[in-house]
Coordinates of C-alpha atoms in Angstrom, one line a residue:
Chain A
A1 CA -43.7 61.3 94.0
G2 CA -43.9 57.5 93.8
R3 CA -42.4 57.6 90.3
A4 CA -39.6 59.9 91.5
V5 CA -38.7 57.5 94.3
R6 CA -38.7 54.6 91.9
A7 CA -36.5 56.5 89.4
V8 CA -34.0 57.4 92.2
R9 CA -34.0 53.7 93.3
A10 CA -33.4 52.6 89.7
M11 CA -30.6 55.1 89.4
R12 CA -29.0 53.8 92.6
A13 CA -29.4 50.2 91.5
A14 CA -27.8 51.0 88.1
R15 CA -24.9 52.7 89.8
G16 CA -24.4 49.6 92.0
V17 CA -24.4 47.3 89.0
A18 CA -22.0 49.6 87.1
L19 CA -19.6 49.6 90.1
A20 CA -19.7 45.8 90.5
A21 CA -19.1 45.4 86.8
A22 CA -16.1 47.8 86.9
A23 CA -14.7 45.9 90.0
A24 CA -15.1 42.6 88.2
A25 CA -13.4 44.0 85.1
V26 CA -10.4 45.2 87.1
A27 CA -10.1 41.9 88.9
L28 CA -10.2 40.0 85.6
A29 CA -7.6 42.4 84.1
V30 CA -5.3 41.9 87.0
A31 CA -5.7 38.1 86.8
A32 CA -5.0 38.2 83.0
W33 CA -1.9 40.4 83.6
R34 CA -0.6 38.0 86.2
R35 CA -1.2 35.0 84.0
A36 CA 0.3 36.7 80.9
R37 CA 3.2 38.1 82.8
P38 CA 6.3 36.7 81.0
V39 CA 9.2 35.1 82.8
R40 CA 12.1 37.6 83.1
E41 CA 15.2 36.3 84.9
V42 CA 18.9 37.2 84.8
L43 CA 21.5 34.7 85.8
F44 CA 25.1 35.8 86.6
F45 CA 28.1 33.6 86.5
P46 CA 30.5 32.3 87.8
S47 CA 28.2 29.8 89.4
R48 CA 29.0 28.2 92.7
P49 CA 29.9 24.5 91.9
C50 CA 26.8 22.4 92.4
C51 CA 25.5 18.9 91.8
I52 CA 22.7 18.6 89.3
E53 CA 22.2 14.8 89.6
A54 CA 18.9 15.3 91.4
L55 CA 17.6 17.6 88.7
L56 CA 18.5 15.2 85.9
A57 CA 17.1 12.2 87.8
E58 CA 13.8 14.0 88.4
A59 CA 13.6 15.0 84.8
A60 CA 14.4 11.4 83.6
E61 CA 11.9 9.8 85.9
P62 CA 9.4 12.3 87.3
G63 CA 8.2 11.2 90.7
A64 CA 10.8 8.5 91.2
P65 CA 12.2 8.3 94.8
A66 CA 15.3 10.6 95.0
R67 CA 18.6 8.7 95.4
P68 CA 21.2 10.8 97.1
C69 CA 24.3 11.5 94.9
P70 CA 27.6 10.4 96.5
C71 CA 29.5 13.5 95.2
P72 CA 30.6 16.1 97.7
L73 CA 29.0 19.1 95.9
P74 CA 26.0 20.8 97.3
S75 CA 22.8 20.6 95.2
G76 CA 21.5 24.1 96.1
D77 CA 20.1 26.9 94.1
T78 CA 22.8 28.3 91.8
A79 CA 23.0 30.0 88.4
L80 CA 23.9 26.6 86.8
S81 CA 21.0 24.8 88.4
R82 CA 18.6 27.5 87.4
L83 CA 19.8 27.3 83.8
V84 CA 19.4 23.5 83.8
R85 CA 15.9 23.8 85.2
R86 CA 14.9 26.2 82.5
L87 CA 16.3 23.8 79.8
L88 CA 14.6 20.8 81.3
S89 CA 11.2 22.5 81.2
A90 CA 11.2 21.8 77.4
R91 CA 8.2 19.7 76.4
R92 CA 8.2 19.9 72.6
S93 CA 11.3 21.5 71.2
L94 CA 14.7 22.9 72.0
D95 CA 16.6 25.0 69.4
L96 CA 20.2 25.6 70.3
C97 CA 22.7 28.0 68.8
I98 CA 25.9 27.5 70.8
F99 CA 29.4 28.7 69.8
S100 CA 31.3 26.5 72.1
F101 CA 29.7 23.5 73.9
S102 CA 32.0 21.5 76.1
C103 CA 30.1 21.3 79.4
P104 CA 29.3 17.6 80.1
Q105 CA 26.5 18.5 82.5
L106 CA 24.6 20.6 79.9
A107 CA 25.2 17.9 77.3
R108 CA 23.6 15.4 79.6
A109 CA 20.5 17.7 80.0
V110 CA 20.2 18.1 76.3
Q111 CA 20.6 14.3 75.7
L112 CA 17.9 13.6 78.3
L113 CA 15.5 15.9 76.5
H114 CA 16.2 14.2 73.2
R115 CA 15.5 10.8 74.8
R116 CA 12.3 12.2 76.2
G117 CA 11.1 12.9 72.7
V118 CA 11.8 16.7 72.7
R119 CA 12.8 17.8 69.2
V120 CA 16.4 19.1 69.6
R121 CA 18.2 21.0 66.8
L122 CA 21.7 22.3 67.4
V123 CA 23.7 24.8 65.5
T124 CA 27.4 25.3 66.3
D125 CA 30.6 26.7 65.1
S126 CA 32.7 24.6 62.8
Q127 CA 36.0 25.7 64.2
Y128 CA 35.1 25.1 67.8
M129 CA 33.1 21.9 67.5
G130 CA 36.2 19.8 67.0
L131 CA 38.2 21.2 69.9
H132 CA 39.3 19.0 72.8
G133 CA 36.4 18.4 75.3
S134 CA 33.7 19.5 72.8
Q135 CA 30.4 17.7 73.4
I136 CA 29.2 18.0 69.8
G137 CA 30.4 14.5 68.8
R138 CA 28.7 12.9 71.7
L139 CA 25.4 14.7 71.0
R140 CA 25.6 13.7 67.3
H141 CA 26.3 10.1 68.3
A142 CA 23.2 10.2 70.5
G143 CA 21.2 11.0 67.4
I144 CA 20.7 14.8 67.8
Q145 CA 20.6 16.9 64.6
V146 CA 23.7 19.2 64.4
R147 CA 24.5 21.7 61.8
H148 CA 27.5 24.1 61.5
D149 CA 28.7 27.0 59.4
Q150 CA 31.3 26.8 56.7
H151 CA 32.6 30.4 57.1
S152 CA 35.8 31.9 58.5
G153 CA 33.6 34.1 60.7
Y154 CA 32.4 32.6 64.0
M155 CA 28.9 31.3 64.6
H156 CA 29.2 33.2 67.9
H157 CA 25.6 33.1 69.3
K158 CA 25.0 31.4 72.6
F159 CA 21.2 31.0 72.8
A160 CA 18.5 28.4 73.4
I161 CA 14.8 28.5 72.6
V162 CA 12.6 26.3 74.7
D163 CA 9.2 25.3 73.1
R164 CA 9.4 28.3 70.8
R165 CA 8.3 30.3 73.8
M166 CA 11.3 31.0 76.1
L167 CA 14.6 32.5 75.0
I168 CA 17.8 31.8 77.0
T169 CA 20.6 34.0 75.8
G170 CA 23.7 36.0 76.9
S171 CA 27.5 35.9 77.0
L172 CA 27.8 32.4 78.4
N173 CA 29.4 29.7 76.2
W174 CA 28.4 26.2 77.4
T175 CA 31.8 25.4 78.9
T176 CA 32.7 24.4 82.4
Q177 CA 35.4 27.1 82.4
A178 CA 32.8 29.8 81.6
I179 CA 30.3 28.5 84.1
Q180 CA 32.8 28.1 87.0
S181 CA 35.3 30.9 86.4
N182 CA 34.1 33.7 84.1
R183 CA 31.9 36.8 84.7
E184 CA 29.0 36.0 82.5
N185 CA 25.3 36.8 82.0
V186 CA 22.3 34.8 80.8
L187 CA 18.8 36.3 80.3
V188 CA 15.7 34.3 80.4
V189 CA 13.0 36.0 78.3
E190 CA 9.5 35.2 77.3
D191 CA 8.6 38.5 75.7
A192 CA 7.3 37.6 72.3
E193 CA 9.2 40.4 70.4
Y194 CA 12.6 38.9 71.5
V195 CA 11.6 35.3 71.2
K196 CA 10.3 35.7 67.7
A197 CA 13.4 37.6 66.5
F198 CA 15.7 34.8 67.8
Q199 CA 13.4 32.0 66.5
D200 CA 13.5 33.7 63.0
E201 CA 17.3 34.0 63.3
F202 CA 17.5 30.3 64.2
E203 CA 15.4 29.2 61.3
R204 CA 17.5 31.3 58.9
I205 CA 20.7 29.8 60.2
W206 CA 19.3 26.3 60.3
E207 CA 18.4 26.6 56.6
E208 CA 21.6 28.3 55.6
Y209 CA 23.7 25.5 57.3
N210 CA 21.7 22.7 55.7
P211 CA 24.3 20.1 54.7
A212 CA 22.7 20.0 51.3
N213 CA 24.3 23.5 50.9
Y214 CA 27.7 22.6 52.1
S215 CA 30.4 22.9 49.5
F216 CA 33.4 20.5 49.6
F217 CA 36.6 21.7 48.0
Chain B
A1 CA -44.4 63.9 87.8
G2 CA -42.2 66.9 87.5
R3 CA -39.8 65.5 90.1
A4 CA -39.8 62.1 88.3
V5 CA -38.8 63.8 85.0
R6 CA -36.1 65.8 86.8
A7 CA -34.8 62.6 88.5
V8 CA -34.7 60.7 85.1
R9 CA -32.9 63.7 83.5
A10 CA -30.4 63.8 86.4
M11 CA -29.8 60.0 86.0
R12 CA -29.2 60.5 82.2
A13 CA -26.8 63.4 82.9
A14 CA -24.9 61.3 85.5
R15 CA -24.7 58.4 83.0
G16 CA -23.3 60.8 80.4
V17 CA -20.7 62.2 82.7
A18 CA -19.7 58.7 83.9
L19 CA -19.3 57.5 80.2
A20 CA -17.2 60.6 79.3
A21 CA -15.0 60.0 82.4
A22 CA -14.5 56.4 81.5
A23 CA -13.6 57.3 77.9
A24 CA -11.1 59.9 79.2
A25 CA -9.6 57.3 81.6
V26 CA -9.1 54.8 78.8
A27 CA -7.5 57.4 76.5
L28 CA -5.1 58.5 79.3
A29 CA -4.2 54.8 80.1
V30 CA -3.5 54.2 76.4
A31 CA -1.3 57.3 76.2
A32 CA 0.6 56.3 79.4
W33 CA 1.1 52.8 78.1
R34 CA 2.5 54.2 74.8
R35 CA 4.8 56.6 76.6
A36 CA 5.9 54.0 79.1
R37 CA 6.3 51.2 76.5
P38 CA 10.0 50.2 76.8
V39 CA 12.3 50.0 73.8
R40 CA 12.8 46.4 72.7
E41 CA 15.1 45.8 69.8
V42 CA 17.3 43.0 68.5
L43 CA 20.3 43.5 66.3
F44 CA 21.8 40.6 64.4
F45 CA 25.3 40.6 63.0
P46 CA 27.3 40.4 60.8
S47 CA 26.5 44.0 59.9
R48 CA 26.8 45.3 56.3
P49 CA 29.9 47.5 56.2
C50 CA 28.8 51.1 56.7
C51 CA 30.1 54.6 57.2
I52 CA 29.2 56.2 60.6
E53 CA 30.9 59.5 60.0
A54 CA 27.6 61.4 59.6
L55 CA 26.3 59.9 62.9
L56 CA 29.4 60.9 64.8
A57 CA 29.5 64.4 63.3
E58 CA 25.9 65.0 64.1
A59 CA 26.5 63.8 67.7
A60 CA 29.6 66.0 68.0
E61 CA 27.9 69.2 66.6
P62 CA 24.1 68.8 66.6
G63 CA 22.6 70.8 63.8
A64 CA 25.9 71.5 62.0
P65 CA 25.7 71.2 58.2
A66 CA 26.5 67.7 57.1
R67 CA 29.7 67.3 55.3
P68 CA 29.7 64.3 53.0
C69 CA 32.3 61.6 53.9
P70 CA 34.8 60.8 51.1
C71 CA 34.8 57.1 51.9
P72 CA 33.1 54.7 49.5
L73 CA 30.9 52.9 52.2
P74 CA 27.2 53.5 52.3
S75 CA 25.8 55.3 55.4
G76 CA 22.5 53.3 55.5
D77 CA 20.6 51.6 58.3
T78 CA 22.7 48.7 59.5
A79 CA 23.1 46.8 62.8
L80 CA 26.3 48.7 63.5
S81 CA 24.7 52.1 62.8
R82 CA 21.7 51.2 65.1
L83 CA 24.1 50.2 67.8
V84 CA 26.1 53.4 67.5
R85 CA 22.8 55.5 67.5
R86 CA 21.7 53.8 70.8
L87 CA 25.1 54.5 72.4
L88 CA 25.2 58.2 71.2
S89 CA 21.8 58.7 72.8
A90 CA 23.5 58.8 76.2
R91 CA 23.1 62.2 78.0
R92 CA 24.4 61.5 81.5
S93 CA 26.2 58.2 81.9
L94 CA 27.5 55.2 80.0
D95 CA 28.6 52.1 81.9
L96 CA 30.5 49.6 79.8
C97 CA 31.5 46.0 80.6
I98 CA 33.3 44.8 77.5
F99 CA 35.4 41.6 77.3
S100 CA 37.2 42.6 74.1
F101 CA 37.2 46.1 72.7
S102 CA 39.2 46.7 69.5
C103 CA 36.7 48.4 67.1
P104 CA 37.9 51.9 66.4
Q105 CA 34.5 53.2 65.3
L106 CA 32.9 52.2 68.7
A107 CA 35.9 53.7 70.5
R108 CA 35.4 57.0 68.7
A109 CA 31.7 57.0 69.7
V110 CA 32.7 56.4 73.4
Q111 CA 35.3 59.1 73.3
L112 CA 32.8 61.5 71.8
L113 CA 30.4 60.9 74.7
H114 CA 33.2 61.4 77.2
R115 CA 34.1 64.7 75.5
R116 CA 30.5 65.8 75.6
G117 CA 30.5 65.4 79.4
V118 CA 28.8 62.0 79.7
R119 CA 30.2 60.0 82.6
V120 CA 31.9 57.0 81.1
R121 CA 33.0 54.0 83.2
L122 CA 34.6 51.0 81.5
V123 CA 35.3 47.5 82.8
T124 CA 37.3 45.1 80.7
D125 CA 39.3 41.9 80.8
S126 CA 42.9 42.1 81.9
Q127 CA 44.1 39.4 79.4
Y128 CA 42.4 40.9 76.4
M129 CA 43.0 44.6 77.0
G130 CA 46.6 44.4 76.0
L131 CA 46.1 42.5 72.8
H132 CA 47.1 44.0 69.4
G133 CA 44.4 46.5 68.3
S134 CA 42.8 46.9 71.7
Q135 CA 41.2 50.4 72.1
I136 CA 41.6 50.4 75.9
G137 CA 44.9 52.3 75.9
R138 CA 43.5 55.0 73.7
L139 CA 40.4 55.4 75.8
R140 CA 42.4 55.5 79.0
H141 CA 44.7 58.1 77.3
A142 CA 41.6 60.2 76.6
G143 CA 40.8 60.3 80.3
I144 CA 38.2 57.6 80.5
Q145 CA 38.1 55.6 83.7
V146 CA 39.0 51.9 83.1
R147 CA 39.0 49.1 85.5
H148 CA 39.9 45.4 84.9
D149 CA 39.9 42.1 86.7
Q150 CA 42.9 40.3 88.3
H151 CA 41.6 36.8 87.8
S152 CA 42.4 33.9 85.6
G153 CA 38.8 33.7 84.6
Y154 CA 37.5 36.0 81.9
M155 CA 35.5 39.2 82.5
H156 CA 33.4 37.9 79.6
H157 CA 30.4 40.3 79.7
K158 CA 29.6 42.4 76.7
F159 CA 27.1 45.0 77.8
A160 CA 26.5 48.7 78.0
I161 CA 24.0 50.7 80.1
V162 CA 22.9 54.1 78.8
D163 CA 21.8 56.7 81.4
R164 CA 21.0 53.8 83.8
R165 CA 17.9 53.2 81.7
M166 CA 18.8 51.3 78.6
L167 CA 20.7 48.0 78.5
I168 CA 22.6 46.9 75.4
T169 CA 23.8 43.3 75.8
G170 CA 24.4 40.1 73.8
S171 CA 27.1 37.9 72.3
L172 CA 28.9 40.7 70.4
N173 CA 32.4 41.7 71.4
W174 CA 33.3 45.2 70.3
T175 CA 35.7 44.1 67.6
T176 CA 35.6 44.8 63.9
Q177 CA 35.9 41.0 63.2
A178 CA 32.8 40.3 65.2
I179 CA 30.8 43.1 63.7
Q180 CA 31.7 42.3 60.1
S181 CA 32.2 38.6 60.1
N182 CA 30.5 36.8 63.0
R183 CA 26.9 35.6 63.6
E184 CA 26.1 37.7 66.7
N185 CA 23.2 39.2 68.6
V186 CA 22.6 42.3 70.6
L187 CA 19.5 43.1 72.6
V188 CA 18.4 46.6 73.4
V189 CA 16.2 46.5 76.6
E190 CA 14.5 49.1 78.7
D191 CA 12.5 46.8 80.9
A192 CA 13.5 47.8 84.4
E193 CA 13.9 44.3 85.8
Y194 CA 16.8 43.5 83.3
V195 CA 18.3 47.0 83.5
K196 CA 18.4 47.0 87.3
A197 CA 20.0 43.5 87.5
F198 CA 22.8 44.5 85.1
Q199 CA 23.3 47.9 86.7
D200 CA 23.7 46.1 90.1
E201 CA 26.2 43.7 88.5
F202 CA 28.1 46.6 87.0
E203 CA 28.4 48.4 90.4
R204 CA 29.5 45.1 92.1
I205 CA 32.3 44.6 89.4
W206 CA 33.3 48.3 89.5
E207 CA 33.8 48.1 93.2
E208 CA 35.5 44.7 93.1
Y209 CA 37.9 45.9 90.4
N210 CA 38.8 49.1 92.3
P211 CA 42.6 49.6 91.8
A212 CA 42.8 50.1 95.6
N213 CA 42.0 46.4 95.8
Y214 CA 44.6 45.2 93.2
S215 CA 47.3 43.1 94.6
F216 CA 50.8 43.2 93.1
F217 CA 53.0 40.2 93.5

């Protein structure tokens, strides 16, 4: 009977250990799922007008005391400020494929990243990059690598990839008119399937638009 | 000693049952994950020219014998044929928010769904819907509900929602020029977070563009 009692005790102990192990496994799985959970955000425009000076200043000099901006715009949470925040999160690389880029605020954010040592590559459309208000000349002047198509068809993408990890894409051209007046959407995506497909597309275009391949006639 | 042996046997049997249950739970979880795994696809344009007659015929009369199309275009797997297939999968509803819609092939697919009893709602841009080649008049004439903005800003979205379940969105306007000549992207998304955000945006716009709210001056 002593052995029977010991066997039953052993069985109970084994059950306890198994339950504890199962609980620990579930807790670990939940933690891993939370950590691995990709960012998924949708921004809709038009965006309320807002001041992004504080965002840019904080990105330029992290921790510096905030100087209030004299402009009358609020600096609240808007679609534009969210977009700028996502861009400014870049630490290593920013790959841009933008059909029409004339918004000075977004150009300043890109320049700031370039100055901070982020590797910025920019692909744009040859027919739109020379239009009045285009920021492409200014970005080139600042030393940012720019490539463009030589086709009659448009390079109509409007996407950005932050650190080869986060895709920002949608209907929005980077123009003040689009940001302030149009109905537009931007998706922020970290799911690897989407990011990889767009990164591959970027590399294809970057190579195809290599100036060594331009033809002059 | 007989009780001890019985207790050990009972413990072994319990362990066997627990293992079998765990294996069944894992198998069920894997099956559920596979079933629940959302569609995630990216289409890049320009698309190779292709004939979509076979796709439209199959959607119009499922199971009918295929009649070869006399046109010289191949009917292979292209970005356009994939886009059309996704649209033709609609069974109950198709909500469209399209800035510029002049591609006759996509208009035929939408008309076909309307004839098949799918509830089609279409929002478009007031300044682009009257341009040469626009398919909006034809779709309205076919009895499809169309609403448009009254703003100076553009209704610049280019998205479709199939059965309130699948989002199709990107840079692509529904024009033959864009499909055949431009660098464009389209995402196919079933992740509920994205679909819900766009469905809500669609309902907001649909209500805002209600003709009862139009002002005439």
